[in-house]
Amino acid sequence: MKKRNKILLAVVGAVLAVAAVCLLTAYFLLLHHYRGNEVMAPWSEDDAFSLAEIATVEKQKGKPFVILNLADVQLCDLEDFFYLDDMKREITDLVNRAKPDLITLTGDQTWSNENLISLRSLLSWLDSFQIPYAPVFGNHDYGNQPDSAVLSRNACCDLYESGKYSLFRRGPSNLGSLGNYVVNVTEEGKIVKTLYFLDSGYEDQISDEQIAWLQWNAEGLRAANGGEYPAGMCFFHKPIPEYRAAYNAYREGDPTVETIGEVYVSDSLSGSRQNGFFAAAKAVGVTDIVCGHQHGNCFTIKYEGVRLTFALKTGDRVYYYADENISLDGATRFSITEEATEITLIFANKKEGDPQ
Ligand SMILES: [Fe+2]
């Protein structure tokens, strides 16, 4: 190579390097300071309940209502930059196979502190399906510590609320966390299911304020539903201690618990601390709880009349310790009629015998 070309190449390389440093600096410093919109909307038990303020998704008459839950997608801007297309393909395939009426996401959609590109990508994929979707926050969505990510909690709320098919609402500002909201599944005006979306946050427990707010909603819905609580489903990220109790009861052969499908437990069952959430939710008609967070665990165990589901992780291969051929990667499908709820796993790396 001629000396002149070498110099030219060095200059181009130096310019590109400076541009890359400038872009990364802008990414980490400038965007990191974008705090999003702080919306003060405190809730009080004395507030009047309004059914009209709750979003609804219509169930088609005579057909099951299908929810597809994606758990712990955990996209990271820097590590996953070249992996995003694979994830888009995987999620698209899961959606095409499950044909859901609603997509729920039980937290940790993004991971680590670099989440701008990954969250925007995920939202654009979800909007492209033209199916309503409802996410909750996990412990990594707005950083590895509270608001340590490029996108703060409020900035994440802004983005989630901007999705065309997103049902996400930041909810009241005084519950200790954001992203608490309710969605009704209705059929010809009648409530078939009430879906409670909660942020289980960093404090390792759902706050007393969140419990009071859930009860307030349930009481309002009961009044609007002819005096009966609608059957409720809760979606949040971290499992409550009853998951461990249910699994232990199953292991000990307790005849009062019932499993639905396979039980995979590879990770510790430690989760959030006890604060009475389970009893409070059960008392207001909650029949299903769906969590993520521990990627090596996946099961549904009916415990004290409530189906506790550890949702199947979406993306990346997590192998079940007892059989390395089982990759815990895919999504959980809930097929709901008024009479029953059918729960199946849809594995991403479909093999013979897997659900379609
Ligand atoms: Fe998590």
mmCIF file of C-alpha atoms and ligand atoms in Angstrom:
data_model
loop_
_atom_site.group_PDB
_atom_site.id
_atom_site.type_symbol
_atom_site.label_atom_id
_atom_site.label_comp_id
_atom_site.label_asym_id
_atom_site.label_seq_id
_atom_site.Cartn_x
_atom_site.Cartn_y
_atom_site.Cartn_z
ATOM 1 C CA MET A 1 0.000 0.000 0.000
ATOM 2 C CA LYS A 2 1.273 3.419 -0.907
ATOM 3 C CA LYS A 3 2.234 5.740 1.914
ATOM 4 C CA ARG A 4 -0.465 8.219 0.828
ATOM 5 C CA ASN A 5 -3.186 5.547 1.047
ATOM 6 C CA LYS A 6 -1.953 4.496 4.462
ATOM 7 C CA ILE A 7 -2.252 8.050 5.727
ATOM 8 C CA LEU A 8 -5.732 8.354 4.217
ATOM 9 C CA LEU A 9 -6.785 5.099 5.874
ATOM 10 C CA ALA A 10 -5.416 6.259 9.224
ATOM 11 C CA VAL A 11 -7.280 9.564 8.956
ATOM 12 C CA VAL A 12 -10.573 7.806 8.080
ATOM 13 C CA GLY A 13 -10.048 5.388 10.970
ATOM 14 C CA ALA A 14 -9.368 8.223 13.384
ATOM 15 C CA VAL A 15 -12.492 10.123 12.232
ATOM 16 C CA LEU A 16 -14.628 7.002 12.637
ATOM 17 C CA ALA A 17 -13.175 6.351 16.088
ATOM 18 C CA VAL A 18 -13.892 9.922 17.192
ATOM 19 C CA ALA A 19 -17.448 9.650 15.797
ATOM 20 C CA ALA A 20 -17.991 6.375 17.677
ATOM 21 C CA VAL A 21 -16.718 7.893 20.926
ATOM 22 C CA CYS A 22 -18.991 10.930 20.433
ATOM 23 C CA LEU A 23 -22.021 8.704 19.772
ATOM 24 C CA LEU A 24 -21.344 6.521 22.795
ATOM 25 C CA THR A 25 -20.790 9.588 24.962
ATOM 26 C CA ALA A 26 -24.101 11.033 23.777
ATOM 27 C CA TYR A 27 -25.806 7.713 24.403
ATOM 28 C CA PHE A 28 -24.548 7.249 27.940
ATOM 29 C CA LEU A 29 -24.414 10.828 29.126
ATOM 30 C CA LEU A 30 -27.121 12.778 27.349
ATOM 31 C CA LEU A 31 -29.829 10.094 27.187
ATOM 32 C CA HIS A 32 -29.009 8.999 30.703
ATOM 33 C CA HIS A 33 -30.138 12.430 31.781
ATOM 34 C CA TYR A 34 -33.496 12.110 30.056
ATOM 35 C CA ARG A 35 -35.715 11.523 33.061
ATOM 36 C CA GLY A 36 -39.069 11.261 31.280
ATOM 37 C CA ASN A 37 -42.260 12.971 32.346
ATOM 38 C CA GLU A 38 -43.138 12.841 36.002
ATOM 39 C CA VAL A 39 -46.905 12.618 36.267
ATOM 40 C CA MET A 40 -48.374 13.289 39.683
ATOM 41 C CA ALA A 41 -51.577 11.287 39.921
ATOM 42 C CA PRO A 42 -51.972 10.206 43.534
ATOM 43 C CA TRP A 43 -54.653 7.677 44.385
ATOM 44 C CA SER A 44 -56.763 7.606 47.535
ATOM 45 C CA GLU A 45 -59.124 4.964 48.918
ATOM 46 C CA ASP A 46 -61.728 7.721 49.017
ATOM 47 C CA ASP A 47 -61.546 8.251 45.249
ATOM 48 C CA ALA A 48 -64.680 7.342 43.298
ATOM 49 C CA PHE A 49 -64.227 4.194 41.198
ATOM 50 C CA SER A 50 -65.064 4.553 37.503
ATOM 51 C CA LEU A 51 -65.459 1.486 35.306
ATOM 52 C CA ALA A 52 -65.057 3.693 32.243
ATOM 53 C CA GLU A 53 -61.438 4.420 33.176
ATOM 54 C CA ILE A 54 -60.446 0.762 32.847
ATOM 55 C CA ALA A 55 -59.212 -0.347 29.420
ATOM 56 C CA THR A 56 -61.043 -3.270 27.891
ATOM 57 C CA VAL A 57 -60.162 -5.970 25.401
ATOM 58 C CA GLU A 58 -63.095 -7.722 23.771
ATOM 59 C CA LYS A 59 -63.367 -11.510 23.775
ATOM 60 C CA GLN A 60 -64.943 -12.985 20.659
ATOM 61 C CA LYS A 61 -68.176 -14.762 21.465
ATOM 62 C CA GLY A 62 -67.905 -18.542 21.410
ATOM 63 C CA LYS A 63 -64.101 -18.517 21.173
ATOM 64 C CA PRO A 64 -61.492 -18.805 23.930
ATOM 65 C CA PHE A 65 -59.627 -15.637 24.829
ATOM 66 C CA VAL A 66 -55.935 -16.335 24.307
ATOM 67 C CA ILE A 67 -53.152 -14.621 26.260
ATOM 68 C CA LEU A 68 -49.537 -15.187 25.269
ATOM 69 C CA ASN A 69 -47.100 -14.327 28.049
ATOM 70 C CA LEU A 70 -43.501 -13.410 27.243
ATOM 71 C CA ALA A 71 -41.187 -13.488 30.269
ATOM 72 C CA ASP A 72 -37.715 -12.074 30.862
ATOM 73 C CA VAL A 73 -36.913 -11.209 27.245
ATOM 74 C CA GLN A 74 -33.940 -9.324 28.731
ATOM 75 C CA LEU A 75 -32.652 -7.377 25.758
ATOM 76 C CA CYS A 76 -29.517 -5.332 26.273
ATOM 77 C CA ASP A 77 -28.428 -2.652 23.789
ATOM 78 C CA LEU A 78 -24.731 -3.378 23.697
ATOM 79 C CA GLU A 79 -24.617 -7.134 24.217
ATOM 80 C CA ASP A 80 -27.619 -7.903 22.033
ATOM 81 C CA PHE A 81 -27.122 -5.449 19.208
ATOM 82 C CA PHE A 82 -26.473 -8.265 16.723
ATOM 83 C CA TYR A 83 -28.999 -10.577 18.379
ATOM 84 C CA LEU A 84 -32.065 -8.353 17.993
ATOM 85 C CA ASP A 85 -33.089 -9.854 14.641
ATOM 86 C CA ASP A 86 -32.988 -13.360 16.144
ATOM 87 C CA MET A 87 -35.209 -12.248 19.007
ATOM 88 C CA LYS A 88 -37.633 -10.557 16.652
ATOM 89 C CA ARG A 89 -37.858 -13.777 14.634
ATOM 90 C CA GLU A 90 -38.377 -15.869 17.759
ATOM 91 C CA ILE A 91 -41.110 -13.632 19.190
ATOM 92 C CA THR A 92 -42.828 -13.378 15.794
ATOM 93 C CA ASP A 93 -42.831 -17.169 15.533
ATOM 94 C CA LEU A 94 -44.276 -17.555 19.050
ATOM 95 C CA VAL A 95 -47.028 -15.053 18.268
ATOM 96 C CA ASN A 96 -47.849 -16.716 14.944
ATOM 97 C CA ARG A 97 -48.143 -20.106 16.622
ATOM 98 C CA ALA A 98 -50.145 -18.948 19.654
ATOM 99 C CA LYS A 99 -52.505 -16.556 17.805
ATOM 100 C CA PRO A 100 -53.143 -14.489 20.944
ATOM 101 C CA ASP A 101 -55.816 -11.879 21.585
ATOM 102 C CA LEU A 102 -53.488 -10.221 24.095
ATOM 103 C CA ILE A 103 -49.732 -10.371 24.724
ATOM 104 C CA THR A 104 -48.581 -9.916 28.313
ATOM 105 C CA LEU A 105 -44.975 -9.376 29.393
ATOM 106 C CA THR A 106 -44.064 -10.190 32.983
ATOM 107 C CA GLY A 107 -41.036 -7.932 33.371
ATOM 108 C CA ASP A 108 -37.339 -7.707 32.579
ATOM 109 C CA GLN A 109 -38.108 -6.927 28.964
ATOM 110 C CA THR A 110 -34.730 -5.181 28.962
ATOM 111 C CA TRP A 111 -31.690 -5.981 30.981
ATOM 112 C CA SER A 112 -28.698 -4.071 32.247
ATOM 113 C CA ASN A 113 -28.450 -0.328 32.053
ATOM 114 C CA GLU A 114 -28.415 0.080 28.284
ATOM 115 C CA ASN A 115 -32.019 -0.169 27.232
ATOM 116 C CA LEU A 116 -32.931 2.519 24.701
ATOM 117 C CA ILE A 117 -32.385 0.598 21.447
ATOM 118 C CA SER A 118 -33.678 -2.666 22.831
ATOM 119 C CA LEU A 119 -36.888 -1.234 24.292
ATOM 120 C CA ARG A 120 -37.675 0.773 21.175
ATOM 121 C CA SER A 121 -37.039 -2.336 19.067
ATOM 122 C CA LEU A 122 -39.270 -4.526 21.224
ATOM 123 C CA LEU A 123 -42.119 -1.989 21.130
ATOM 124 C CA SER A 124 -41.898 -1.710 17.350
ATOM 125 C CA TRP A 125 -42.101 -5.521 17.010
ATOM 126 C CA LEU A 126 -45.076 -5.693 19.369
ATOM 127 C CA ASP A 127 -46.886 -2.897 17.523
ATOM 128 C CA SER A 128 -46.262 -4.658 14.207
ATOM 129 C CA PHE A 129 -48.419 -7.607 15.350
ATOM 130 C CA GLN A 130 -51.434 -5.270 15.741
ATOM 131 C CA ILE A 131 -52.422 -7.161 18.902
ATOM 132 C CA PRO A 132 -52.898 -5.378 22.271
ATOM 133 C CA TYR A 133 -50.029 -5.907 24.686
ATOM 134 C CA ALA A 134 -49.639 -5.285 28.390
ATOM 135 C CA PRO A 135 -46.214 -5.197 30.084
ATOM 136 C CA VAL A 136 -45.134 -4.847 33.701
ATOM 137 C CA PHE A 137 -41.736 -3.788 34.985
ATOM 138 C CA GLY A 138 -39.227 -6.252 36.384
ATOM 139 C CA ASN A 139 -36.192 -5.491 38.505
ATOM 140 C CA HIS A 140 -34.007 -4.792 35.419
ATOM 141 C CA ASP A 141 -36.290 -2.692 33.240
ATOM 142 C CA TYR A 142 -35.138 0.704 34.391
ATOM 143 C CA GLY A 143 -31.683 -0.319 35.505
ATOM 144 C CA ASN A 144 -29.799 -2.689 37.734
ATOM 145 C CA GLN A 145 -30.499 -0.211 40.500
ATOM 146 C CA PRO A 146 -33.550 2.062 40.548
ATOM 147 C CA ASP A 147 -33.404 4.406 37.569
ATOM 148 C CA SER A 148 -29.805 3.547 36.741
ATOM 149 C CA ALA A 149 -30.606 2.703 33.120
ATOM 150 C CA VAL A 150 -30.271 5.005 30.137
ATOM 151 C CA LEU A 151 -34.069 5.185 30.316
ATOM 152 C CA SER A 152 -35.355 6.014 33.787
ATOM 153 C CA ARG A 153 -38.612 4.586 35.123
ATOM 154 C CA ASN A 154 -40.561 7.638 33.925
ATOM 155 C CA ALA A 155 -38.837 7.537 30.544
ATOM 156 C CA CYS A 156 -39.755 3.828 30.239
ATOM 157 C CA CYS A 157 -43.352 4.732 31.143
ATOM 158 C CA ASP A 158 -43.387 7.380 28.397
ATOM 159 C CA LEU A 159 -42.193 4.837 25.837
ATOM 160 C CA TYR A 160 -44.520 2.041 26.950
ATOM 161 C CA GLU A 161 -47.489 4.418 26.907
ATOM 162 C CA SER A 162 -46.584 5.569 23.398
ATOM 163 C CA GLY A 163 -46.946 2.110 21.852
ATOM 164 C CA LYS A 164 -49.874 2.058 19.427
ATOM 165 C CA TYR A 165 -51.246 -1.264 20.729
ATOM 166 C CA SER A 166 -49.896 -0.854 24.261
ATOM 167 C CA LEU A 167 -52.348 -1.008 27.162
ATOM 168 C CA PHE A 168 -49.637 0.033 29.611
ATOM 169 C CA ARG A 169 -50.495 2.874 31.978
ATOM 170 C CA ARG A 170 -48.154 4.304 34.594
ATOM 171 C CA GLY A 171 -51.019 4.282 37.109
ATOM 172 C CA PRO A 172 -51.104 6.141 40.427
ATOM 173 C CA SER A 173 -47.936 7.958 41.484
ATOM 174 C CA ASN A 174 -48.136 7.069 45.185
ATOM 175 C CA LEU A 175 -48.060 3.242 45.228
ATOM 176 C CA GLY A 176 -44.289 2.978 45.622
ATOM 177 C CA SER A 177 -43.846 1.901 41.984
ATOM 178 C CA LEU A 178 -45.165 2.794 38.540
ATOM 179 C CA GLY A 179 -46.885 0.680 35.931
ATOM 180 C CA ASN A 180 -49.820 -0.519 38.045
ATOM 181 C CA TYR A 181 -52.977 -0.747 35.955
ATOM 182 C CA VAL A 182 -56.063 -2.846 35.269
ATOM 183 C CA VAL A 183 -57.515 -4.278 32.061
ATOM 184 C CA ASN A 184 -60.902 -5.965 31.697
ATOM 185 C CA VAL A 185 -61.566 -8.730 29.203
ATOM 186 C CA THR A 186 -65.209 -8.330 28.220
ATOM 187 C CA GLU A 187 -67.699 -10.193 26.079
ATOM 188 C CA GLU A 188 -70.696 -8.195 24.937
ATOM 189 C CA GLY A 189 -70.265 -5.805 27.850
ATOM 190 C CA LYS A 190 -69.865 -8.517 30.497
ATOM 191 C CA ILE A 191 -66.548 -8.821 32.334
ATOM 192 C CA VAL A 192 -64.999 -12.239 31.657
ATOM 193 C CA LYS A 193 -61.681 -11.603 33.430
ATOM 194 C CA THR A 194 -60.027 -8.732 35.218
ATOM 195 C CA LEU A 195 -56.279 -8.491 34.677
ATOM 196 C CA TYR A 196 -54.225 -6.702 37.336
ATOM 197 C CA PHE A 197 -50.762 -5.570 36.254
ATOM 198 C CA LEU A 198 -48.381 -4.745 39.099
ATOM 199 C CA ASP A 199 -44.772 -3.637 39.430
ATOM 200 C CA SER A 200 -43.093 -5.878 42.014
ATOM 201 C CA GLY A 201 -40.215 -3.368 42.081
ATOM 202 C CA TYR A 202 -36.927 -3.498 43.919
ATOM 203 C CA GLU A 203 -38.284 -3.788 47.433
ATOM 204 C CA ASP A 204 -38.949 -7.501 47.001
ATOM 205 C CA GLN A 205 -42.568 -7.186 47.909
ATOM 206 C CA ILE A 206 -45.724 -5.724 46.539
ATOM 207 C CA SER A 207 -46.393 -2.685 48.688
ATOM 208 C CA ASP A 208 -49.296 -2.304 51.099
ATOM 209 C CA GLU A 209 -50.438 0.613 48.937
ATOM 210 C CA GLN A 210 -50.539 -1.640 45.864
ATOM 211 C CA ILE A 211 -52.591 -4.201 47.775
ATOM 212 C CA ALA A 212 -55.038 -1.507 48.953
ATOM 213 C CA TRP A 213 -55.305 -0.174 45.399
ATOM 214 C CA LEU A 214 -55.979 -3.671 44.021
ATOM 215 C CA GLN A 215 -58.691 -4.211 46.655
ATOM 216 C CA TRP A 216 -60.231 -0.825 45.837
ATOM 217 C CA ASN A 217 -60.395 -1.774 42.144
ATOM 218 C CA ALA A 218 -61.851 -5.192 42.940
ATOM 219 C CA GLU A 219 -64.548 -3.654 45.125
ATOM 220 C CA GLY A 220 -65.436 -1.174 42.384
ATOM 221 C CA LEU A 221 -65.581 -3.985 39.855
ATOM 222 C CA ARG A 222 -67.710 -6.107 42.155
ATOM 223 C CA ALA A 223 -70.244 -3.303 42.424
ATOM 224 C CA ALA A 224 -70.258 -2.965 38.634
ATOM 225 C CA ASN A 225 -70.526 -6.730 38.169
ATOM 226 C CA GLY A 226 -73.763 -7.478 39.975
ATOM 227 C CA GLY A 227 -72.155 -7.952 43.399
ATOM 228 C CA GLU A 228 -69.615 -10.602 42.321
ATOM 229 C CA TYR A 229 -65.880 -10.168 41.982
ATOM 230 C CA PRO A 230 -64.823 -10.825 38.389
ATOM 231 C CA ALA A 231 -62.319 -13.684 38.134
ATOM 232 C CA GLY A 232 -58.930 -11.997 38.423
ATOM 233 C CA MET A 233 -55.464 -12.653 36.999
ATOM 234 C CA CYS A 234 -52.399 -10.893 38.391
ATOM 235 C CA PHE A 235 -49.257 -10.325 36.360
ATOM 236 C CA PHE A 236 -46.056 -9.234 38.050
ATOM 237 C CA HIS A 237 -42.378 -10.077 37.934
ATOM 238 C CA LYS A 238 -41.128 -11.553 41.184
ATOM 239 C CA PRO A 239 -42.754 -14.660 42.632
ATOM 240 C CA ILE A 240 -44.411 -14.441 46.028
ATOM 241 C CA PRO A 241 -43.552 -16.939 48.817
ATOM 242 C CA GLU A 242 -46.613 -19.065 48.022
ATOM 243 C CA TYR A 243 -44.750 -20.294 44.921
ATOM 244 C CA ARG A 244 -42.248 -21.986 47.192
ATOM 245 C CA ALA A 245 -45.035 -23.314 49.462
ATOM 246 C CA ALA A 246 -46.908 -24.687 46.442
ATOM 247 C CA TYR A 247 -43.787 -26.397 45.072
ATOM 248 C CA ASN A 248 -42.921 -27.910 48.460
ATOM 249 C CA ALA A 249 -46.485 -29.204 48.823
ATOM 250 C CA TYR A 250 -46.248 -30.746 45.350
ATOM 251 C CA ARG A 251 -42.899 -32.394 46.189
ATOM 252 C CA GLU A 252 -44.346 -33.802 49.402
ATOM 253 C CA GLY A 253 -47.310 -35.272 47.533
ATOM 254 C CA ASP A 254 -49.875 -32.999 49.139
ATOM 255 C CA PRO A 255 -53.189 -34.060 47.522
ATOM 256 C CA THR A 256 -54.628 -30.556 47.828
ATOM 257 C CA VAL A 257 -52.280 -29.123 45.187
ATOM 258 C CA GLU A 258 -52.741 -29.754 41.499
ATOM 259 C CA THR A 259 -50.141 -29.363 38.762
ATOM 260 C CA ILE A 260 -50.983 -28.328 35.226
ATOM 261 C CA GLY A 261 -48.360 -29.592 32.775
ATOM 262 C CA GLU A 262 -44.720 -30.222 33.604
ATOM 263 C CA VAL A 263 -42.948 -28.839 36.654
ATOM 264 C CA TYR A 264 -39.433 -27.500 36.020
ATOM 265 C CA VAL A 265 -37.492 -26.124 38.968
ATOM 266 C CA SER A 266 -33.791 -25.355 38.542
ATOM 267 C CA ASP A 267 -33.449 -22.106 40.462
ATOM 268 C CA SER A 268 -33.979 -21.251 44.083
ATOM 269 C CA LEU A 269 -37.599 -20.438 44.828
ATOM 270 C CA SER A 270 -36.771 -17.390 46.873
ATOM 271 C CA GLY A 271 -38.816 -14.440 45.743
ATOM 272 C CA SER A 272 -40.515 -11.518 47.292
ATOM 273 C CA ARG A 273 -41.217 -11.394 51.009
ATOM 274 C CA GLN A 274 -44.556 -12.194 52.545
ATOM 275 C CA ASN A 275 -46.854 -9.282 53.184
ATOM 276 C CA GLY A 276 -50.288 -10.788 52.790
ATOM 277 C CA PHE A 277 -50.611 -10.177 49.080
ATOM 278 C CA PHE A 278 -51.701 -13.741 48.274
ATOM 279 C CA ALA A 279 -54.490 -13.824 50.862
ATOM 280 C CA ALA A 280 -55.682 -10.345 49.881
ATOM 281 C CA ALA A 281 -55.736 -11.177 46.169
ATOM 282 C CA LYS A 282 -57.478 -14.506 46.720
ATOM 283 C CA ALA A 283 -60.153 -12.798 48.821
ATOM 284 C CA VAL A 284 -61.109 -10.497 45.926
ATOM 285 C CA GLY A 285 -61.496 -13.175 43.291
ATOM 286 C CA VAL A 286 -57.964 -13.635 41.922
ATOM 287 C CA THR A 287 -57.690 -17.141 40.460
ATOM 288 C CA ASP A 288 -54.375 -16.843 38.582
ATOM 289 C CA ILE A 289 -50.992 -15.301 39.306
ATOM 290 C CA VAL A 290 -48.313 -15.155 36.628
ATOM 291 C CA CYS A 291 -44.665 -14.336 37.431
ATOM 292 C CA GLY A 292 -41.248 -14.574 35.816
ATOM 293 C CA HIS A 293 -37.819 -13.615 37.179
ATOM 294 C CA GLN A 294 -36.308 -17.064 37.862
ATOM 295 C CA HIS A 295 -35.445 -18.395 34.431
ATOM 296 C CA GLY A 296 -34.830 -21.997 35.424
ATOM 297 C CA ASN A 297 -38.286 -22.380 36.944
ATOM 298 C CA CYS A 298 -41.427 -23.036 34.977
ATOM 299 C CA PHE A 299 -44.649 -24.544 36.291
ATOM 300 C CA THR A 300 -48.296 -24.071 37.096
ATOM 301 C CA ILE A 301 -49.379 -25.349 40.498
ATOM 302 C CA LYS A 302 -52.885 -24.778 41.777
ATOM 303 C CA TYR A 303 -52.454 -23.882 45.432
ATOM 304 C CA GLU A 304 -55.321 -22.982 47.743
ATOM 305 C CA GLY A 305 -57.521 -22.550 44.677
ATOM 306 C CA VAL A 306 -55.154 -20.172 42.858
ATOM 307 C CA ARG A 307 -53.117 -21.197 39.799
ATOM 308 C CA LEU A 308 -49.541 -20.021 40.388
ATOM 309 C CA THR A 309 -47.678 -19.905 37.093
ATOM 310 C CA PHE A 310 -43.942 -19.494 36.677
ATOM 311 C CA ALA A 311 -43.955 -18.322 33.078
ATOM 312 C CA LEU A 312 -41.577 -19.812 30.516
ATOM 313 C CA LYS A 313 -38.639 -17.524 29.776
ATOM 314 C CA THR A 314 -38.507 -15.962 26.309
ATOM 315 C CA GLY A 315 -35.160 -15.858 24.537
ATOM 316 C CA ASP A 316 -31.715 -17.227 25.329
ATOM 317 C CA ARG A 317 -31.340 -20.848 26.141
ATOM 318 C CA VAL A 318 -31.888 -21.887 29.743
ATOM 319 C CA TYR A 319 -31.493 -25.611 30.198
ATOM 320 C CA TYR A 320 -33.428 -27.550 32.782
ATOM 321 C CA TYR A 321 -30.913 -29.076 35.167
ATOM 322 C CA ALA A 322 -32.498 -32.539 35.205
ATOM 323 C CA ASP A 323 -32.493 -32.918 31.421
ATOM 324 C CA GLU A 324 -30.157 -30.832 29.330
ATOM 325 C CA ASN A 325 -32.243 -31.528 26.243
ATOM 326 C CA ILE A 326 -35.002 -29.359 27.652
ATOM 327 C CA SER A 327 -34.442 -25.724 26.820
ATOM 328 C CA LEU A 328 -36.642 -23.420 28.838
ATOM 329 C CA ASP A 329 -37.149 -20.886 26.075
ATOM 330 C CA GLY A 330 -40.518 -19.876 24.690
ATOM 331 C CA ALA A 331 -43.777 -18.468 26.000
ATOM 332 C CA THR A 332 -46.802 -19.441 28.080
ATOM 333 C CA ARG A 333 -50.235 -19.577 26.486
ATOM 334 C CA PHE A 334 -53.477 -19.147 28.438
ATOM 335 C CA SER A 335 -56.647 -20.146 26.636
ATOM 336 C CA ILE A 336 -59.557 -18.766 28.641
ATOM 337 C CA THR A 337 -63.253 -19.567 28.516
ATOM 338 C CA GLU A 338 -65.829 -18.849 31.181
ATOM 339 C CA GLU A 339 -65.642 -22.466 32.271
ATOM 340 C CA ALA A 340 -61.887 -23.150 32.280
ATOM 341 C CA THR A 341 -58.378 -21.870 31.687
ATOM 342 C CA GLU A 342 -56.026 -24.065 29.678
ATOM 343 C CA ILE A 343 -52.309 -23.373 30.126
ATOM 344 C CA THR A 344 -49.695 -24.658 27.670
ATOM 345 C CA LEU A 345 -46.049 -23.967 26.984
ATOM 346 C CA ILE A 346 -44.884 -23.009 23.527
ATOM 347 C CA PHE A 347 -41.219 -23.802 23.125
ATOM 348 C CA ALA A 348 -39.150 -21.584 20.870
ATOM 349 C CA ASN A 349 -37.012 -24.402 19.564
ATOM 350 C CA LYS A 350 -39.941 -26.559 18.583
ATOM 351 C CA LYS A 351 -39.321 -30.286 18.729
ATOM 352 C CA GLU A 352 -41.490 -33.292 18.038
ATOM 353 C CA GLY A 353 -44.079 -33.541 20.799
ATOM 354 C CA ASP A 354 -43.952 -29.857 21.737
ATOM 355 C CA PRO A 355 -47.190 -27.897 21.682
ATOM 356 C CA GLN A 356 -47.928 -26.251 18.321
HETATM 357 FE FE FE B 1 -35.830 -10.358 37.267
#
